[in-house]
């Protein structure tokens, strides 16, 4: 039995009914919710009561009741204004009538939807009144961009297409924008893991983004200390000053790094020496730098001058003592120790004390 009820100003309507047997035996009360039908009517179906008397009552599930002794036997009845009539309300008789139709679904907003290639979405056509039995048909205007199987759609290639739902002479459409599927970056690797650069020296580093078909393959470069090492956006790294810096390449949220070492400038001191007495013997230079002593045989240069290189002085002060054929030229003695000549710089010259 299908029951229609002209709904009151209730938030919900519940049909409470009892089925009576032919011998008058009263069945227990059963409550079922009623759903919207049309023009303010609600409906519910009672199963398995064909030919038997049914007593009907209606409630909002709280305190309000409409229990006016409604009795029914018919397959379809409608209840309003305290009366039970056979048949459905007039608005239900035209079951195929459609007042409006709308399309809803995940991501649908203001008649538009954005998906990616191969993404599948199920749409839903909402027909009003809800009781309408009108058939809904679906149509896509560009089957090369968007494929549909009823309310199911799938993006085929980048572009835009419109899907339309039609029922009872009414229609609704959604404009679907299909974008290429996003392929995430899985890793970034660099051609080197570390590099040593002198000040002013550069080296090009290559970044490899995987997979090769990743959507965002653009690489950005950054230095942890641009005063030590800078990097151009093409991966060229420059040594700026002594120290260590980390260069990082990033693409699609993944990154890889390398260490750049810029050693300090290593400079030597060239020592020129002209003995006051020529003994025909090549002088030996004894020197001390940063507490470390060493010696080197000097080489003839010109006009009685001799030359030697003291390595790795880097501007530090150097103590110089010369020995020529067993004789010492050391700027005198202090407490029995050679006083020595002191100087710093790239070129030092000693002659005549």
Tab-separated table of C-alpha atoms in Angstrom, residues 24-332:
chain	number	residue	atom	x	y	z
A	24	UNK	CA	-10.146	-8.326	13.922
A	25	UNK	CA	-6.804	-9.124	15.491
A	26	UNK	CA	-4.815	-5.925	15.861
A	27	UNK	CA	-1.159	-5.953	14.814
A	28	UNK	CA	1.592	-4.057	16.579
A	29	UNK	CA	2.345	-0.469	15.591
A	30	UNK	CA	5.015	0.090	12.981
A	31	UNK	CA	6.643	3.469	12.251
A	32	UNK	CA	8.215	4.341	8.904
A	33	UNK	CA	9.526	7.716	7.713
A	34	UNK	CA	7.762	9.469	4.859
A	35	UNK	CA	9.634	11.176	2.041
A	36	UNK	CA	8.846	14.231	-0.065
A	37	UNK	CA	6.681	13.626	-3.107
A	38	UNK	CA	5.263	16.746	-4.778
A	39	UNK	CA	3.430	19.966	-3.973
A	40	UNK	CA	3.748	19.476	-0.223
A	41	UNK	CA	2.807	15.794	-0.219
A	42	UNK	CA	4.906	13.099	1.441
A	43	UNK	CA	4.723	9.384	0.789
A	44	UNK	CA	5.585	5.981	2.234
A	45	UNK	CA	4.936	2.387	1.186
A	46	UNK	CA	3.573	-0.349	3.464
A	47	UNK	CA	4.542	-3.783	2.210
A	48	UNK	CA	2.616	-7.055	2.560
A	49	UNK	CA	-0.823	-5.692	3.481
A	50	UNK	CA	-2.780	-6.324	0.304
A	51	UNK	CA	-6.522	-6.678	1.028
A	52	UNK	CA	-6.206	-6.070	4.776
A	53	UNK	CA	-7.425	-3.136	6.805
A	54	UNK	CA	-4.765	-0.710	7.918
A	55	UNK	CA	-5.172	2.012	10.511
A	56	UNK	CA	-3.069	5.084	9.725
A	57	UNK	CA	-1.720	7.855	11.922
A	58	UNK	CA	0.886	10.527	11.362
A	59	UNK	CA	3.389	12.187	13.711
A	60	UNK	CA	6.433	14.405	13.652
A	61	UNK	CA	8.209	11.899	15.873
A	62	UNK	CA	7.994	14.105	18.945
A	63	UNK	CA	4.727	15.454	20.327
A	64	UNK	CA	2.511	16.291	17.355
A	65	UNK	CA	0.033	13.713	16.018
A	66	UNK	CA	-2.672	13.471	13.376
A	67	UNK	CA	-4.601	10.423	14.540
A	68	UNK	CA	-8.140	10.919	13.289
A	69	UNK	CA	-8.999	7.264	12.793
A	70	UNK	CA	-7.786	6.919	9.227
A	71	UNK	CA	-8.609	3.492	7.771
A	72	UNK	CA	-7.457	2.202	4.400
A	73	UNK	CA	-7.630	-0.900	2.205
A	74	UNK	CA	-6.795	0.453	-1.192
A	75	UNK	CA	-3.473	-0.067	-2.896
A	76	UNK	CA	-2.955	3.706	-3.119
A	77	UNK	CA	-4.508	6.256	-0.760
A	78	UNK	CA	-4.065	9.918	-0.008
A	79	UNK	CA	-4.854	11.579	3.300
A	80	UNK	CA	-5.622	15.272	3.710
A	81	UNK	CA	-8.059	17.493	5.573
A	82	UNK	CA	-9.094	14.577	7.769
A	83	UNK	CA	-10.153	12.413	4.821
A	84	UNK	CA	-8.837	9.241	3.221
A	85	UNK	CA	-9.279	9.062	-0.542
A	86	UNK	CA	-8.295	6.407	-3.012
A	87	UNK	CA	-5.561	7.097	-5.538
A	88	UNK	CA	-2.579	9.394	-5.639
A	89	UNK	CA	-2.615	13.201	-5.476
A	90	UNK	CA	-3.042	14.950	-8.798
A	91	UNK	CA	0.588	16.076	-8.830
A	92	UNK	CA	1.731	12.459	-8.637
A	93	UNK	CA	-0.511	11.329	-11.467
A	94	UNK	CA	1.784	13.207	-13.875
A	95	UNK	CA	4.760	11.189	-12.669
A	96	UNK	CA	7.000	12.250	-15.560
A	97	UNK	CA	6.661	15.966	-14.876
A	98	UNK	CA	9.895	17.747	-13.965
A	99	UNK	CA	10.053	21.175	-12.396
A	100	UNK	CA	13.838	21.481	-12.400
A	101	UNK	CA	17.048	19.503	-12.714
A	102	UNK	CA	20.523	20.190	-11.338
A	103	UNK	CA	23.885	18.428	-11.517
A	104	UNK	CA	25.938	17.780	-8.398
A	105	UNK	CA	29.064	15.771	-7.720
A	106	UNK	CA	32.572	15.933	-6.231
A	107	UNK	CA	34.209	19.204	-7.245
A	108	UNK	CA	31.184	20.672	-9.041
A	109	UNK	CA	30.828	24.370	-8.221
A	110	UNK	CA	28.837	27.070	-9.988
A	111	UNK	CA	28.310	24.863	-13.020
A	112	UNK	CA	31.994	24.051	-13.472
A	113	UNK	CA	34.281	21.121	-12.734
A	114	UNK	CA	38.042	20.655	-13.105
A	115	UNK	CA	39.538	17.173	-13.558
A	116	UNK	CA	42.706	15.641	-15.001
A	117	UNK	CA	43.274	13.205	-17.842
A	118	UNK	CA	42.074	9.686	-16.878
A	119	UNK	CA	40.366	10.973	-13.729
A	120	UNK	CA	36.924	9.406	-13.219
A	121	UNK	CA	34.066	11.253	-11.494
A	122	UNK	CA	30.471	10.236	-10.825
A	123	UNK	CA	27.956	13.042	-11.245
A	124	UNK	CA	24.379	13.072	-9.979
A	125	UNK	CA	21.266	14.549	-11.554
A	126	UNK	CA	18.918	15.976	-8.916
A	127	UNK	CA	15.368	16.055	-10.306
A	128	UNK	CA	12.546	18.017	-8.696
A	129	UNK	CA	10.034	16.846	-7.665
A	130	UNK	CA	11.874	13.903	-6.171
A	131	UNK	CA	8.955	11.579	-6.969
A	132	UNK	CA	9.241	12.206	-10.693
A	133	UNK	CA	9.839	9.064	-12.699
A	134	UNK	CA	11.177	10.946	-15.697
A	135	UNK	CA	14.241	9.283	-17.187
A	136	UNK	CA	17.506	11.204	-17.036
A	137	UNK	CA	19.737	11.152	-20.107
A	138	UNK	CA	23.298	12.446	-20.360
A	139	UNK	CA	25.167	13.994	-23.273
A	140	UNK	CA	28.718	15.323	-23.820
A	141	UNK	CA	29.413	17.907	-26.510
A	142	UNK	CA	33.057	16.906	-27.122
A	143	UNK	CA	33.732	13.199	-26.886
A	144	UNK	CA	37.414	13.689	-27.689
A	145	UNK	CA	37.937	15.587	-24.430
A	146	UNK	CA	35.419	13.910	-22.140
A	147	UNK	CA	33.866	10.454	-22.174
A	148	UNK	CA	30.688	9.590	-20.304
A	149	UNK	CA	28.816	6.432	-19.420
A	150	UNK	CA	25.628	7.875	-18.028
A	151	UNK	CA	26.562	9.982	-15.026
A	152	UNK	CA	30.144	8.630	-14.980
A	153	UNK	CA	32.718	10.816	-16.758
A	154	UNK	CA	36.424	10.408	-17.536
A	155	UNK	CA	38.908	12.953	-18.879
A	156	UNK	CA	40.479	11.892	-22.181
A	157	UNK	CA	42.723	14.813	-23.100
A	158	UNK	CA	43.352	18.415	-22.112
A	159	UNK	CA	40.532	20.744	-23.079
A	160	UNK	CA	37.002	21.718	-22.125
A	161	UNK	CA	33.694	19.979	-22.707
A	162	UNK	CA	30.125	20.352	-21.495
A	163	UNK	CA	28.065	17.504	-20.051
A	164	UNK	CA	24.299	17.956	-19.979
A	165	UNK	CA	21.644	16.064	-18.007
A	166	UNK	CA	18.105	16.097	-19.433
A	167	UNK	CA	14.779	14.938	-17.974
A	168	UNK	CA	11.152	15.883	-18.635
A	169	UNK	CA	12.074	18.710	-20.965
A	170	UNK	CA	14.416	20.305	-18.427
A	171	UNK	CA	18.203	20.310	-18.596
A	172	UNK	CA	21.296	21.292	-16.631
A	173	UNK	CA	24.925	21.485	-17.727
A	174	UNK	CA	28.397	21.486	-16.218
A	175	UNK	CA	31.459	22.848	-18.007
A	176	UNK	CA	34.318	20.403	-17.454
A	177	UNK	CA	37.935	21.510	-17.793
A	178	UNK	CA	40.367	18.634	-18.320
A	179	UNK	CA	44.033	19.237	-17.506
A	180	UNK	CA	47.021	16.971	-18.143
A	181	UNK	CA	47.542	14.471	-15.368
A	182	UNK	CA	50.077	15.642	-12.799
A	183	UNK	CA	53.184	13.435	-12.730
A	184	UNK	CA	55.049	14.138	-9.474
A	185	UNK	CA	58.822	14.419	-9.228
A	186	UNK	CA	60.235	11.330	-7.527
A	187	UNK	CA	63.849	12.465	-7.132
A	188	UNK	CA	66.515	15.017	-8.032
A	189	UNK	CA	70.162	14.047	-8.482
A	190	UNK	CA	73.285	16.112	-9.175
A	191	UNK	CA	76.276	15.442	-11.410
A	192	UNK	CA	78.631	15.874	-8.419
A	193	UNK	CA	78.243	15.575	-4.657
A	194	UNK	CA	81.087	17.936	-3.766
A	195	UNK	CA	83.379	20.381	-5.506
A	196	UNK	CA	86.378	22.519	-4.602
A	197	UNK	CA	86.633	25.933	-6.237
A	198	UNK	CA	89.230	28.634	-5.965
A	199	UNK	CA	88.046	32.187	-5.482
A	200	UNK	CA	86.701	33.392	-8.829
A	201	UNK	CA	86.553	29.878	-10.276
A	202	UNK	CA	83.255	28.410	-11.526
A	203	UNK	CA	81.813	25.041	-12.421
A	204	UNK	CA	78.554	24.030	-14.064
A	205	UNK	CA	76.568	21.428	-12.109
A	206	UNK	CA	73.827	19.416	-13.815
A	207	UNK	CA	70.591	18.428	-12.073
A	208	UNK	CA	68.612	15.397	-13.275
A	209	UNK	CA	64.889	15.310	-12.474
A	210	UNK	CA	63.113	11.941	-12.369
A	211	UNK	CA	60.900	10.705	-13.874
A	212	UNK	CA	61.595	12.244	-17.240
A	213	UNK	CA	57.870	12.970	-17.772
A	214	UNK	CA	57.365	14.764	-14.447
A	215	UNK	CA	54.947	17.661	-14.758
A	216	UNK	CA	57.123	20.220	-12.988
A	217	UNK	CA	60.731	19.722	-14.073
A	218	UNK	CA	61.879	23.289	-13.453
A	219	UNK	CA	64.903	23.410	-11.140
A	220	UNK	CA	65.657	26.205	-8.697
A	221	UNK	CA	69.109	26.651	-7.173
A	222	UNK	CA	70.074	28.090	-3.799
A	223	UNK	CA	73.282	28.602	-1.821
A	224	UNK	CA	73.420	28.338	1.956
A	225	UNK	CA	76.090	31.078	2.028
A	226	UNK	CA	76.341	33.309	-1.010
A	227	UNK	CA	79.387	35.048	0.439
A	228	UNK	CA	81.330	31.766	0.085
A	229	UNK	CA	79.754	30.306	-3.049
A	230	UNK	CA	77.005	31.622	-5.300
A	231	UNK	CA	74.971	29.720	-7.854
A	232	UNK	CA	73.227	30.829	-11.020
A	233	UNK	CA	69.855	29.394	-11.995
A	234	UNK	CA	71.544	27.381	-14.753
A	235	UNK	CA	73.565	25.491	-12.122
A	236	UNK	CA	76.845	27.418	-12.489
A	237	UNK	CA	78.578	27.613	-9.098
A	238	UNK	CA	81.125	30.341	-8.299
A	239	UNK	CA	83.751	30.416	-5.545
A	240	UNK	CA	83.587	33.733	-3.690
A	241	UNK	CA	85.756	33.473	-0.576
A	242	UNK	CA	87.344	30.838	1.643
A	243	UNK	CA	84.828	28.625	3.415
A	244	UNK	CA	82.204	25.945	2.866
A	245	UNK	CA	78.690	26.291	1.480
A	246	UNK	CA	75.879	23.954	0.462
A	247	UNK	CA	74.252	24.276	-2.949
A	248	UNK	CA	70.721	22.860	-3.201
A	249	UNK	CA	68.725	22.102	-6.349
A	250	UNK	CA	64.951	21.742	-5.955
A	251	UNK	CA	62.245	20.556	-8.364
A	252	UNK	CA	58.687	19.480	-7.656
A	253	UNK	CA	59.246	19.426	-3.898
A	254	UNK	CA	62.310	17.148	-4.145
A	255	UNK	CA	65.888	18.326	-3.683
A	256	UNK	CA	69.542	17.320	-3.817
A	257	UNK	CA	72.611	19.065	-2.431
A	258	UNK	CA	76.353	19.328	-2.946
A	259	UNK	CA	79.111	20.747	-0.775
A	260	UNK	CA	81.307	23.521	-2.132
A	261	UNK	CA	84.689	24.120	-0.529
A	262	UNK	CA	86.602	27.295	-1.315
A	263	UNK	CA	90.154	26.970	0.093
A	264	UNK	CA	92.035	29.999	1.405
A	265	UNK	CA	94.419	31.775	-0.939
A	266	UNK	CA	97.859	30.143	-0.742
A	267	UNK	CA	100.680	32.613	-1.413
A	268	UNK	CA	104.437	32.314	-1.208
A	269	UNK	CA	107.153	34.809	-0.353
A	270	UNK	CA	110.058	35.341	-2.734
A	271	UNK	CA	113.292	36.154	-0.874
A	272	UNK	CA	116.168	37.990	-2.571
A	273	UNK	CA	119.543	38.111	-0.842
A	274	UNK	CA	122.802	39.806	-1.765
A	275	UNK	CA	125.751	38.750	0.441
A	276	UNK	CA	128.182	41.500	1.447
A	277	UNK	CA	131.099	39.116	0.845
A	278	UNK	CA	131.216	36.836	-2.123
A	279	UNK	CA	132.812	33.529	-1.312
A	280	UNK	CA	131.819	31.756	-4.475
A	281	UNK	CA	129.430	29.654	-2.465
A	282	UNK	CA	125.662	29.537	-2.940
A	283	UNK	CA	123.883	30.792	0.191
A	284	UNK	CA	121.442	28.694	2.190
A	285	UNK	CA	118.305	30.353	3.477
A	286	UNK	CA	117.049	29.283	6.882
A	287	UNK	CA	113.527	30.471	7.658
A	288	UNK	CA	110.754	30.095	10.206
A	289	UNK	CA	107.037	30.610	9.428
A	290	UNK	CA	104.265	30.146	12.006
A	291	UNK	CA	106.730	28.398	14.314
A	292	UNK	CA	107.934	25.935	11.691
A	293	UNK	CA	111.593	26.071	10.589
A	294	UNK	CA	113.063	24.901	7.321
A	295	UNK	CA	115.825	25.710	4.860
A	296	UNK	CA	116.356	25.994	1.147
A	297	UNK	CA	119.427	26.394	-1.086
A	298	UNK	CA	119.180	29.718	-2.880
A	299	UNK	CA	119.724	30.111	-6.595
A	300	UNK	CA	121.803	32.703	-8.368
A	301	UNK	CA	119.640	35.475	-9.712
A	302	UNK	CA	121.546	38.491	-11.105
A	303	UNK	CA	124.187	41.064	-10.156
A	304	UNK	CA	125.221	39.069	-7.083
A	305	UNK	CA	121.692	38.528	-5.917
A	306	UNK	CA	120.313	35.120	-4.978
A	307	UNK	CA	116.713	34.023	-4.921
A	308	UNK	CA	114.622	31.475	-2.981
A	309	UNK	CA	110.923	30.851	-2.432
A	310	UNK	CA	109.400	30.361	1.021
A	311	UNK	CA	106.128	28.475	0.339
A	312	UNK	CA	102.740	29.010	1.962
A	313	UNK	CA	103.494	32.140	3.954
A	314	UNK	CA	100.056	33.612	3.225
A	315	UNK	CA	101.197	37.007	4.470
A	316	UNK	CA	102.595	35.690	7.757
A	317	UNK	CA	105.793	37.113	9.252
A	318	UNK	CA	108.942	35.236	8.209
A	319	UNK	CA	112.240	35.008	10.112
A	320	UNK	CA	115.245	34.831	7.770
A	321	UNK	CA	118.813	33.730	8.474
A	322	UNK	CA	121.452	33.234	5.770
A	323	UNK	CA	124.469	30.945	5.786
A	324	UNK	CA	127.265	31.411	3.249
A	325	UNK	CA	130.191	28.994	3.327
A	326	UNK	CA	129.834	28.411	7.057
A	327	UNK	CA	129.442	32.077	7.884
A	328	UNK	CA	126.131	33.376	9.238
A	329	UNK	CA	124.314	36.538	8.296
A	330	UNK	CA	121.591	36.726	10.924
A	331	UNK	CA	121.346	40.375	11.946
A	332	UNK	CA	123.390	39.656	15.034
